[in-house]
């Protein structure tokens, strides 16, 4: 009976893109058939990729996740007291693990709200949603399955009530600067005067710390990176020799970003039957699989300001390792 009651508080809906989103085949065509070769990072997150990301968060080297979790644990109450949200929308929610600090704060304050996770990785989100409705008896979860690069205009959100839009993990940094700015503008256009954005971003720091965070000693990030080739093999019938690709993470100080790459260790031909084509990889040739941009207080402020947002609270980790910002529309 209890399980049925819990299940009634978890719903899910597919969100159609508001602006056209390219297919995997189109992205592979555009990214892999020209040089420098690249792939969009969203394809990491099949079920295995989502699990690998969770495992990355548990590695010693990957500090962003635990640093952000500590900020949320320390300031969750202040965030909820400030935002007093009726609805919490989370972009790229994944396992919603860190969101629990906000829900715990709601619990402690006796403040109920509904939760709207939005993610391309349906299974991870639904499993997380089931655990959340079990653990928070006042919570309703409305899982939104879709691709946020297709825009936010089609989200079936309640039209009244205060919103807290949550975008954690430094995931905004996975967009290139132009699209990141557009994403913030889209978020701002969802917001009304009383709404808040809670944004977590990683900060620029020394290359050694950054590169280690993206190349852990256990090789979990390497496996996460190579997993994207497994996705292409499965979804497109490709024949990438996955294990022969070498993982690399390089900090590019000019662009303030980590670049994750996969390098072919030997020359080989990859066939892509569903695209009716093949790719000739040279020995040593690399595919860029992810950018992870890092911010300074100045670059973060400029981006929010340009999106019409004003910082209300800025919580920084010790030494400025990470930033969690609560922002509203400029008055
Ligand atoms: N916010 C969580 C998860 C970060 S991992 C945390 O901080 O730990 C990035 C998340 O974004 C994954 O759950 C992934 O499935 C999701 N994601 C990546 N690209 C996406 C896209 N284009 N649309 C929707 N979700 C996306
Ligand atoms: C989800 N995103 C913010 C992670 C990051 O740090 O850029 C993805 C990741 N890639 C490798 N490790 C973690």
mmCIF file of C-alpha atoms and ligand atoms in Angstrom:
data_model
loop_
_atom_site.group_PDB
_atom_site.id
_atom_site.type_symbol
_atom_site.label_atom_id
_atom_site.label_comp_id
_atom_site.label_asym_id
_atom_site.label_seq_id
_atom_site.Cartn_x
_atom_site.Cartn_y
_atom_site.Cartn_z
ATOM 1 C CA UNK A 1 0.000 0.000 0.000
ATOM 2 C CA UNK A 2 2.812 2.374 0.995
ATOM 3 C CA UNK A 3 4.572 1.617 -2.328
ATOM 4 C CA UNK A 4 1.429 2.500 -4.262
ATOM 5 C CA UNK A 5 1.098 5.772 -2.383
ATOM 6 C CA UNK A 6 4.724 6.585 -3.107
ATOM 7 C CA UNK A 7 4.366 5.694 -6.804
ATOM 8 C CA UNK A 8 1.420 8.091 -7.102
ATOM 9 C CA UNK A 9 3.773 10.947 -6.197
ATOM 10 C CA UNK A 10 6.142 10.129 -9.077
ATOM 11 C CA UNK A 11 5.096 10.995 -12.620
ATOM 12 C CA UNK A 12 7.108 11.254 -15.797
ATOM 13 C CA UNK A 13 6.659 12.954 -19.143
ATOM 14 C CA UNK A 14 8.690 13.175 -22.320
ATOM 15 C CA UNK A 15 9.513 16.758 -23.301
ATOM 16 C CA UNK A 16 9.576 17.482 -27.023
ATOM 17 C CA UNK A 17 12.350 19.871 -28.067
ATOM 18 C CA UNK A 18 11.115 23.417 -28.657
ATOM 19 C CA UNK A 19 13.892 23.971 -31.205
ATOM 20 C CA UNK A 20 15.173 21.158 -33.431
ATOM 21 C CA UNK A 21 17.797 18.882 -31.884
ATOM 22 C CA UNK A 22 20.172 16.987 -34.144
ATOM 23 C CA UNK A 23 20.108 13.189 -34.098
ATOM 24 C CA UNK A 24 23.042 11.041 -33.047
ATOM 25 C CA UNK A 25 23.652 10.212 -36.709
ATOM 26 C CA UNK A 26 23.729 13.924 -37.626
ATOM 27 C CA UNK A 27 26.044 14.750 -34.725
ATOM 28 C CA UNK A 28 28.399 11.933 -35.679
ATOM 29 C CA UNK A 29 28.354 13.093 -39.268
ATOM 30 C CA UNK A 30 29.102 16.681 -38.334
ATOM 31 C CA UNK A 31 31.603 15.886 -35.590
ATOM 32 C CA UNK A 32 33.523 12.848 -36.742
ATOM 33 C CA UNK A 33 33.700 13.257 -40.506
ATOM 34 C CA UNK A 34 35.557 16.556 -40.263
ATOM 35 C CA UNK A 35 38.701 17.557 -38.403
ATOM 36 C CA UNK A 36 39.314 18.259 -35.550
ATOM 37 C CA UNK A 37 37.040 15.368 -34.692
ATOM 38 C CA UNK A 38 34.547 15.886 -31.867
ATOM 39 C CA UNK A 39 31.375 14.532 -30.271
ATOM 40 C CA UNK A 40 28.742 16.261 -28.084
ATOM 41 C CA UNK A 41 29.034 15.220 -24.412
ATOM 42 C CA UNK A 42 25.359 14.305 -23.953
ATOM 43 C CA UNK A 43 26.029 10.871 -25.509
ATOM 44 C CA UNK A 44 28.103 9.826 -22.484
ATOM 45 C CA UNK A 45 24.961 9.332 -20.449
ATOM 46 C CA UNK A 46 23.459 5.980 -21.345
ATOM 47 C CA UNK A 47 22.705 3.821 -18.268
ATOM 48 C CA UNK A 48 26.331 2.725 -17.959
ATOM 49 C CA UNK A 49 27.662 6.244 -18.546
ATOM 50 C CA UNK A 50 25.370 7.637 -15.854
ATOM 51 C CA UNK A 51 26.639 4.994 -13.413
ATOM 52 C CA UNK A 52 30.228 5.795 -14.378
ATOM 53 C CA UNK A 53 29.603 9.483 -13.735
ATOM 54 C CA UNK A 54 28.389 8.604 -10.234
ATOM 55 C CA UNK A 55 31.552 6.545 -9.740
ATOM 56 C CA UNK A 56 33.683 9.507 -10.922
ATOM 57 C CA UNK A 57 32.055 11.594 -8.181
ATOM 58 C CA UNK A 58 33.348 9.109 -5.609
ATOM 59 C CA UNK A 59 36.973 9.239 -6.808
ATOM 60 C CA UNK A 60 39.551 11.012 -4.688
ATOM 61 C CA UNK A 61 40.568 13.312 -7.529
ATOM 62 C CA UNK A 62 37.148 14.562 -8.679
ATOM 63 C CA UNK A 63 36.674 17.352 -6.143
ATOM 64 C CA UNK A 64 33.804 19.329 -7.835
ATOM 65 C CA UNK A 65 31.002 17.041 -6.737
ATOM 66 C CA UNK A 66 31.942 16.731 -3.071
ATOM 67 C CA UNK A 67 32.857 20.425 -2.898
ATOM 68 C CA UNK A 68 29.471 21.419 -4.236
ATOM 69 C CA UNK A 69 27.759 18.911 -1.921
ATOM 70 C CA UNK A 70 29.493 20.517 1.070
ATOM 71 C CA UNK A 71 28.313 23.982 -0.037
ATOM 72 C CA UNK A 72 24.746 22.719 -0.404
ATOM 73 C CA UNK A 73 24.878 21.027 3.006
ATOM 74 C CA UNK A 74 26.194 24.201 4.639
ATOM 75 C CA UNK A 75 23.910 26.695 2.873
ATOM 76 C CA UNK A 76 20.848 24.659 1.868
ATOM 77 C CA UNK A 77 18.713 26.181 4.593
ATOM 78 C CA UNK A 78 19.634 29.749 3.643
ATOM 79 C CA UNK A 79 18.953 28.947 -0.023
ATOM 80 C CA UNK A 80 15.488 27.563 0.692
ATOM 81 C CA UNK A 81 14.672 30.379 3.123
ATOM 82 C CA UNK A 82 15.646 32.891 0.444
ATOM 83 C CA UNK A 83 13.985 31.169 -2.530
ATOM 84 C CA UNK A 84 10.836 29.938 -0.694
ATOM 85 C CA UNK A 85 10.124 27.921 -3.826
ATOM 86 C CA UNK A 86 6.871 26.135 -4.584
ATOM 87 C CA UNK A 87 8.523 24.258 -7.448
ATOM 88 C CA UNK A 88 12.113 23.175 -7.904
ATOM 89 C CA UNK A 89 13.194 22.537 -11.514
ATOM 90 C CA UNK A 90 16.571 20.859 -11.925
ATOM 91 C CA UNK A 91 18.412 20.735 -15.238
ATOM 92 C CA UNK A 92 20.636 17.675 -15.788
ATOM 93 C CA UNK A 93 19.557 16.267 -12.430
ATOM 94 C CA UNK A 94 21.212 12.842 -12.824
ATOM 95 C CA UNK A 95 20.932 10.922 -9.546
ATOM 96 C CA UNK A 96 19.629 14.030 -7.675
ATOM 97 C CA UNK A 97 22.101 13.064 -4.947
ATOM 98 C CA UNK A 98 23.134 16.605 -4.043
ATOM 99 C CA UNK A 99 19.587 17.943 -4.431
ATOM 100 C CA UNK A 100 18.803 15.995 -1.274
ATOM 101 C CA UNK A 101 20.582 18.706 0.714
ATOM 102 C CA UNK A 102 17.974 21.185 -0.552
ATOM 103 C CA UNK A 103 15.132 18.758 0.149
ATOM 104 C CA UNK A 104 16.551 18.152 3.646
ATOM 105 C CA UNK A 105 16.480 21.908 4.178
ATOM 106 C CA UNK A 106 12.837 21.964 3.027
ATOM 107 C CA UNK A 107 12.168 19.150 5.489
ATOM 108 C CA UNK A 108 13.834 20.997 8.363
ATOM 109 C CA UNK A 109 11.928 24.185 7.573
ATOM 110 C CA UNK A 110 8.594 22.402 7.095
ATOM 111 C CA UNK A 111 8.521 23.898 3.609
ATOM 112 C CA UNK A 112 6.980 21.611 0.963
ATOM 113 C CA UNK A 113 7.642 22.057 -2.746
ATOM 114 C CA UNK A 114 7.351 19.919 -5.869
ATOM 115 C CA UNK A 115 10.409 18.670 -7.723
ATOM 116 C CA UNK A 116 10.841 18.695 -11.520
ATOM 117 C CA UNK A 117 14.068 16.959 -12.591
ATOM 118 C CA UNK A 118 14.847 17.302 -16.322
ATOM 119 C CA UNK A 119 17.380 14.919 -17.828
ATOM 120 C CA UNK A 120 18.172 12.998 -20.990
ATOM 121 C CA UNK A 121 19.072 9.926 -18.915
ATOM 122 C CA UNK A 122 15.586 8.554 -18.122
ATOM 123 C CA UNK A 123 16.450 5.485 -16.068
ATOM 124 C CA UNK A 124 18.784 7.278 -13.685
ATOM 125 C CA UNK A 125 16.178 10.009 -13.162
ATOM 126 C CA UNK A 126 13.291 7.575 -12.596
ATOM 127 C CA UNK A 127 15.311 5.496 -10.117
ATOM 128 C CA UNK A 128 16.272 8.689 -8.304
ATOM 129 C CA UNK A 129 12.635 9.864 -8.336
ATOM 130 C CA UNK A 130 11.402 6.584 -6.834
ATOM 131 C CA UNK A 131 13.959 6.863 -4.024
ATOM 132 C CA UNK A 132 13.017 10.508 -3.400
ATOM 133 C CA UNK A 133 9.272 9.910 -3.041
ATOM 134 C CA UNK A 134 10.108 7.055 -0.670
ATOM 135 C CA UNK A 135 12.406 9.202 1.464
ATOM 136 C CA UNK A 136 10.400 12.472 1.486
ATOM 137 C CA UNK A 137 6.759 11.735 2.151
ATOM 138 C CA UNK A 138 5.600 15.284 1.334
ATOM 139 C CA UNK A 139 7.368 15.374 -2.052
ATOM 140 C CA UNK A 140 5.889 14.951 -5.529
ATOM 141 C CA UNK A 141 8.357 14.344 -8.349
ATOM 142 C CA UNK A 142 7.568 15.097 -11.981
ATOM 143 C CA UNK A 143 10.388 13.622 -14.040
ATOM 144 C CA UNK A 144 10.874 15.384 -17.362
ATOM 145 C CA UNK A 145 12.692 13.284 -19.940
ATOM 146 C CA UNK A 146 14.350 15.245 -22.699
ATOM 147 C CA UNK A 147 17.264 17.188 -24.106
ATOM 148 C CA UNK A 148 17.792 20.683 -22.725
ATOM 149 C CA UNK A 149 19.681 21.725 -25.847
ATOM 150 C CA UNK A 150 16.194 21.719 -27.448
ATOM 151 C CA UNK A 151 15.258 24.648 -25.201
ATOM 152 C CA UNK A 152 13.101 25.039 -22.120
ATOM 153 C CA UNK A 153 9.916 26.394 -23.704
ATOM 154 C CA UNK A 154 8.073 23.063 -23.695
ATOM 155 C CA UNK A 155 8.534 22.214 -20.032
ATOM 156 C CA UNK A 156 5.067 21.521 -18.564
ATOM 157 C CA UNK A 157 5.674 23.554 -15.405
ATOM 158 C CA UNK A 158 2.852 24.913 -13.203
ATOM 159 C CA UNK A 159 2.092 28.484 -14.233
ATOM 160 C CA UNK A 160 1.804 29.852 -10.701
ATOM 161 C CA UNK A 161 4.095 29.617 -7.682
ATOM 162 C CA UNK A 162 7.712 30.527 -7.057
ATOM 163 C CA UNK A 163 10.354 28.584 -8.935
ATOM 164 C CA UNK A 164 13.852 27.624 -7.972
ATOM 165 C CA UNK A 165 15.792 26.534 -11.042
ATOM 166 C CA UNK A 166 18.742 24.363 -10.075
ATOM 167 C CA UNK A 167 21.693 23.725 -12.392
ATOM 168 C CA UNK A 168 24.443 21.963 -10.498
ATOM 169 C CA UNK A 169 27.665 20.072 -10.997
ATOM 170 C CA UNK A 170 29.342 22.613 -13.245
ATOM 171 C CA UNK A 171 27.309 21.215 -16.145
ATOM 172 C CA UNK A 172 26.915 24.701 -17.647
ATOM 173 C CA UNK A 173 30.675 24.445 -18.218
ATOM 174 C CA UNK A 174 30.098 21.596 -20.655
ATOM 175 C CA UNK A 175 28.569 24.106 -23.091
ATOM 176 C CA UNK A 176 30.792 26.284 -25.257
ATOM 177 C CA UNK A 177 30.661 29.978 -24.253
ATOM 178 C CA UNK A 178 27.998 31.070 -26.808
ATOM 179 C CA UNK A 179 25.583 28.214 -26.055
ATOM 180 C CA UNK A 180 26.263 28.596 -22.296
ATOM 181 C CA UNK A 181 25.207 32.225 -22.524
ATOM 182 C CA UNK A 182 22.105 31.250 -24.519
ATOM 183 C CA UNK A 183 21.252 28.592 -21.954
ATOM 184 C CA UNK A 184 21.420 31.158 -19.149
ATOM 185 C CA UNK A 185 19.221 33.474 -21.209
ATOM 186 C CA UNK A 186 16.682 30.686 -21.667
ATOM 187 C CA UNK A 187 16.722 30.059 -17.933
ATOM 188 C CA UNK A 188 16.287 33.784 -17.276
ATOM 189 C CA UNK A 189 13.321 33.898 -19.625
ATOM 190 C CA UNK A 190 11.629 31.120 -17.602
ATOM 191 C CA UNK A 191 12.023 33.183 -14.449
ATOM 192 C CA UNK A 192 9.596 35.671 -12.978
ATOM 193 C CA UNK A 193 10.425 38.348 -10.422
ATOM 194 C CA UNK A 194 10.299 36.054 -7.380
ATOM 195 C CA UNK A 195 12.111 33.111 -8.971
ATOM 196 C CA UNK A 196 15.722 32.145 -8.336
ATOM 197 C CA UNK A 197 18.457 30.267 -10.166
ATOM 198 C CA UNK A 198 20.880 28.148 -8.139
ATOM 199 C CA UNK A 199 23.920 27.621 -10.331
ATOM 200 C CA UNK A 200 27.049 25.620 -9.469
ATOM 201 C CA UNK A 201 30.228 26.186 -11.469
ATOM 202 C CA UNK A 202 33.785 25.003 -11.121
ATOM 203 C CA UNK A 203 36.551 27.590 -10.821
ATOM 204 C CA UNK A 204 39.846 28.098 -12.616
ATOM 205 C CA UNK A 205 42.737 26.684 -10.611
ATOM 206 C CA UNK A 206 46.110 25.022 -11.102
ATOM 207 C CA UNK A 207 46.405 22.639 -14.041
ATOM 208 C CA UNK A 208 47.585 19.695 -11.944
ATOM 209 C CA UNK A 209 44.449 19.657 -9.764
ATOM 210 C CA UNK A 210 42.196 20.078 -12.772
ATOM 211 C CA UNK A 211 43.884 17.468 -14.932
ATOM 212 C CA UNK A 212 43.930 14.931 -12.080
ATOM 213 C CA UNK A 213 40.197 15.490 -11.512
ATOM 214 C CA UNK A 214 39.609 14.390 -15.106
ATOM 215 C CA UNK A 215 42.120 11.528 -15.124
ATOM 216 C CA UNK A 216 41.671 9.609 -11.870
ATOM 217 C CA UNK A 217 44.124 6.892 -10.920
ATOM 218 C CA UNK A 218 41.471 4.155 -10.952
ATOM 219 C CA UNK A 219 40.722 4.905 -14.616
ATOM 220 C CA UNK A 220 37.005 5.544 -14.078
ATOM 221 C CA UNK A 221 37.003 8.801 -16.043
ATOM 222 C CA UNK A 222 38.892 7.017 -18.827
ATOM 223 C CA UNK A 223 36.154 4.374 -18.910
ATOM 224 C CA UNK A 224 33.450 7.074 -18.865
ATOM 225 C CA UNK A 225 35.164 8.744 -21.804
ATOM 226 C CA UNK A 226 35.538 5.520 -23.811
ATOM 227 C CA UNK A 227 31.895 4.680 -23.054
ATOM 228 C CA UNK A 228 30.805 7.192 -25.692
ATOM 229 C CA UNK A 229 32.374 4.957 -28.341
ATOM 230 C CA UNK A 230 30.424 1.994 -26.947
ATOM 231 C CA UNK A 231 27.266 4.086 -27.390
ATOM 232 C CA UNK A 232 28.164 4.712 -31.051
ATOM 233 C CA UNK A 233 28.927 1.023 -31.599
ATOM 234 C CA UNK A 234 25.573 0.025 -30.136
ATOM 235 C CA UNK A 235 23.385 2.777 -31.590
ATOM 236 C CA UNK A 236 24.975 3.116 -35.022
ATOM 237 C CA UNK A 237 26.390 -0.385 -35.522
ATOM 238 C CA UNK A 238 29.889 1.159 -35.599
ATOM 239 C CA UNK A 239 33.021 -0.868 -34.860
ATOM 240 C CA UNK A 240 35.273 1.418 -32.828
ATOM 241 C CA UNK A 241 37.988 -0.688 -31.148
ATOM 242 C CA UNK A 242 36.986 0.926 -27.859
ATOM 243 C CA UNK A 243 39.720 -0.435 -25.609
ATOM 244 C CA UNK A 244 42.483 0.682 -27.935
ATOM 245 C CA UNK A 245 41.567 4.369 -27.456
ATOM 246 C CA UNK A 246 43.580 6.306 -24.931
ATOM 247 C CA UNK A 247 41.927 8.797 -22.583
ATOM 248 C CA UNK A 248 43.501 12.232 -22.153
ATOM 249 C CA UNK A 249 42.471 15.293 -20.129
ATOM 250 C CA UNK A 250 44.244 18.553 -20.905
ATOM 251 C CA UNK A 251 43.698 21.958 -19.324
ATOM 252 C CA UNK A 252 43.655 24.689 -21.963
ATOM 253 C CA UNK A 253 44.502 27.859 -20.055
ATOM 254 C CA UNK A 254 43.701 30.118 -22.989
ATOM 255 C CA UNK A 255 40.048 28.998 -22.945
ATOM 256 C CA UNK A 256 39.962 28.036 -19.249
ATOM 257 C CA UNK A 257 38.669 24.588 -20.022
ATOM 258 C CA UNK A 258 39.484 20.942 -19.576
ATOM 259 C CA UNK A 259 39.391 19.120 -22.874
ATOM 260 C CA UNK A 260 38.697 15.414 -22.717
ATOM 261 C CA UNK A 261 39.986 13.530 -25.686
ATOM 262 C CA UNK A 262 40.159 9.959 -26.968
ATOM 263 C CA UNK A 263 43.271 9.119 -28.969
ATOM 264 C CA UNK A 264 43.543 6.311 -31.495
ATOM 265 C CA UNK A 265 46.688 4.368 -30.651
ATOM 266 C CA UNK A 266 46.973 2.829 -34.106
ATOM 267 C CA UNK A 267 45.694 3.744 -37.553
ATOM 268 C CA UNK A 268 42.400 2.038 -38.339
ATOM 269 C CA UNK A 269 39.177 2.329 -40.297
ATOM 270 C CA UNK A 270 35.861 2.621 -38.433
ATOM 271 C CA UNK A 271 32.771 1.639 -40.374
ATOM 272 C CA UNK A 272 29.469 3.361 -39.685
ATOM 273 C CA UNK A 273 26.972 1.166 -41.560
ATOM 274 C CA UNK A 274 23.844 3.129 -40.623
ATOM 275 C CA UNK A 275 25.508 6.271 -42.008
ATOM 276 C CA UNK A 276 26.808 4.348 -44.996
ATOM 277 C CA UNK A 277 30.302 5.682 -44.447
ATOM 278 C CA UNK A 278 33.651 5.019 -42.767
ATOM 279 C CA UNK A 279 36.249 7.079 -40.908
ATOM 280 C CA UNK A 280 39.975 6.599 -41.276
ATOM 281 C CA UNK A 281 41.635 7.366 -37.978
ATOM 282 C CA UNK A 282 45.364 8.077 -38.063
ATOM 283 C CA UNK A 283 47.639 6.753 -35.346
ATOM 284 C CA UNK A 284 47.622 9.336 -32.528
ATOM 285 C CA UNK A 285 44.607 11.159 -33.906
ATOM 286 C CA UNK A 286 42.213 12.431 -31.232
ATOM 287 C CA UNK A 287 38.481 12.956 -30.842
ATOM 288 C CA UNK A 288 37.461 15.799 -28.498
ATOM 289 C CA UNK A 289 34.628 14.374 -26.399
ATOM 290 C CA UNK A 290 34.018 17.086 -23.816
ATOM 291 C CA UNK A 291 34.868 20.632 -22.810
ATOM 292 C CA UNK A 292 34.521 21.476 -19.157
ATOM 293 C CA UNK A 293 34.863 25.222 -18.761
ATOM 294 C CA UNK A 294 36.110 26.692 -15.517
ATOM 295 C CA UNK A 295 35.143 30.169 -14.352
ATOM 296 C CA UNK A 296 36.607 33.111 -12.490
ATOM 297 C CA UNK A 297 34.427 35.308 -10.252
ATOM 298 C CA UNK A 298 34.633 37.884 -13.065
ATOM 299 C CA UNK A 299 33.662 35.574 -15.926
ATOM 300 C CA UNK A 300 30.793 34.133 -13.867
ATOM 301 C CA UNK A 301 29.461 37.577 -12.936
ATOM 302 C CA UNK A 302 29.711 38.793 -16.541
ATOM 303 C CA UNK A 303 27.798 35.807 -17.869
ATOM 304 C CA UNK A 304 24.978 36.195 -15.330
ATOM 305 C CA UNK A 305 24.817 39.945 -15.877
ATOM 306 C CA UNK A 306 24.596 39.501 -19.663
ATOM 307 C CA UNK A 307 21.698 37.075 -19.166
ATOM 308 C CA UNK A 308 19.799 39.702 -17.143
ATOM 309 C CA UNK A 309 20.472 38.014 -13.802
ATOM 310 C CA UNK A 310 21.658 39.532 -10.545
ATOM 311 C CA UNK A 311 23.601 37.647 -7.889
ATOM 312 C CA UNK A 312 21.810 37.523 -4.526
ATOM 313 C CA UNK A 313 24.142 35.096 -2.757
ATOM 314 C CA UNK A 314 27.547 33.728 -3.730
ATOM 315 C CA UNK A 315 28.780 30.742 -1.704
ATOM 316 C CA UNK A 316 32.413 29.907 -2.367
ATOM 317 C CA UNK A 317 34.388 26.862 -1.333
ATOM 318 C CA UNK A 318 37.650 27.384 0.572
ATOM 319 C CA UNK A 319 40.292 28.941 -1.634
ATOM 320 C CA UNK A 320 37.706 29.656 -4.343
ATOM 321 C CA UNK A 321 37.681 26.078 -5.616
ATOM 322 C CA UNK A 322 33.995 26.166 -6.534
ATOM 323 C CA UNK A 323 31.094 28.631 -6.732
ATOM 324 C CA UNK A 324 27.438 28.217 -5.928
ATOM 325 C CA UNK A 325 25.401 31.249 -6.886
ATOM 326 C CA UNK A 326 21.803 32.185 -6.150
ATOM 327 C CA UNK A 327 20.599 34.708 -8.712
ATOM 328 C CA UNK A 328 17.352 36.412 -9.615
ATOM 329 C CA UNK A 329 16.198 38.645 -12.440
ATOM 330 C CA UNK A 330 17.772 42.082 -12.498
ATOM 331 C CA UNK A 331 15.426 44.604 -10.934
HETATM 332 N N1 LIG B 1 23.569 17.413 -11.696
HETATM 333 C C1 LIG B 1 24.174 16.127 -11.376
HETATM 334 C C2 LIG B 1 24.567 15.330 -12.637
HETATM 335 C C3 LIG B 1 25.630 15.967 -13.458
HETATM 336 S S1 LIG B 1 26.112 14.904 -14.810
HETATM 337 C C4 LIG B 1 25.384 16.354 -10.520
HETATM 338 O O1 LIG B 1 25.773 17.506 -10.345
HETATM 339 O O2 LIG B 1 25.943 15.372 -10.022
HETATM 340 C C5 LIG B 1 25.312 15.735 -16.139
HETATM 341 C C6 LIG B 1 23.831 15.360 -16.209
HETATM 342 O O3 LIG B 1 23.264 16.098 -17.278
HETATM 343 C C7 LIG B 1 23.610 13.885 -16.511
HETATM 344 O O4 LIG B 1 22.603 13.370 -15.674
HETATM 345 C C8 LIG B 1 23.180 13.881 -17.973
HETATM 346 O O5 LIG B 1 22.316 12.807 -18.302
HETATM 347 C C9 LIG B 1 22.517 15.233 -18.114
HETATM 348 N N2 LIG B 1 22.583 15.767 -19.465
HETATM 349 C C10 LIG B 1 23.684 15.881 -20.250
HETATM 350 N N3 LIG B 1 23.369 16.456 -21.417
HETATM 351 C C11 LIG B 1 22.032 16.685 -21.372
HETATM 352 C C12 LIG B 1 21.107 17.251 -22.285
HETATM 353 N N4 LIG B 1 21.501 17.696 -23.476
HETATM 354 N N5 LIG B 1 19.807 17.358 -21.912
HETATM 355 C C13 LIG B 1 19.392 16.911 -20.677
HETATM 356 N N6 LIG B 1 20.229 16.353 -19.781
HETATM 357 C C14 LIG B 1 21.528 16.253 -20.119
HETATM 358 C C1 LIG B 2 28.701 16.793 -15.810
HETATM 359 N N1 LIG B 2 29.933 17.575 -15.947
HETATM 360 C C2 LIG B 2 29.827 18.828 -15.243
HETATM 361 C C3 LIG B 2 31.151 16.834 -15.616
HETATM 362 C C4 LIG B 2 32.375 17.773 -15.709
HETATM 363 O O1 LIG B 2 33.102 17.851 -14.721
HETATM 364 O O2 LIG B 2 32.541 18.455 -16.720
HETATM 365 C C5 LIG B 2 31.333 15.651 -16.538
HETATM 366 C C6 LIG B 2 32.640 14.945 -16.323
HETATM 367 N N2 LIG B 2 33.477 14.634 -17.272
HETATM 368 C C7 LIG B 2 34.512 14.020 -16.753
HETATM 369 N N3 LIG B 2 34.368 13.959 -15.468
HETATM 370 C C8 LIG B 2 33.189 14.512 -15.153
#
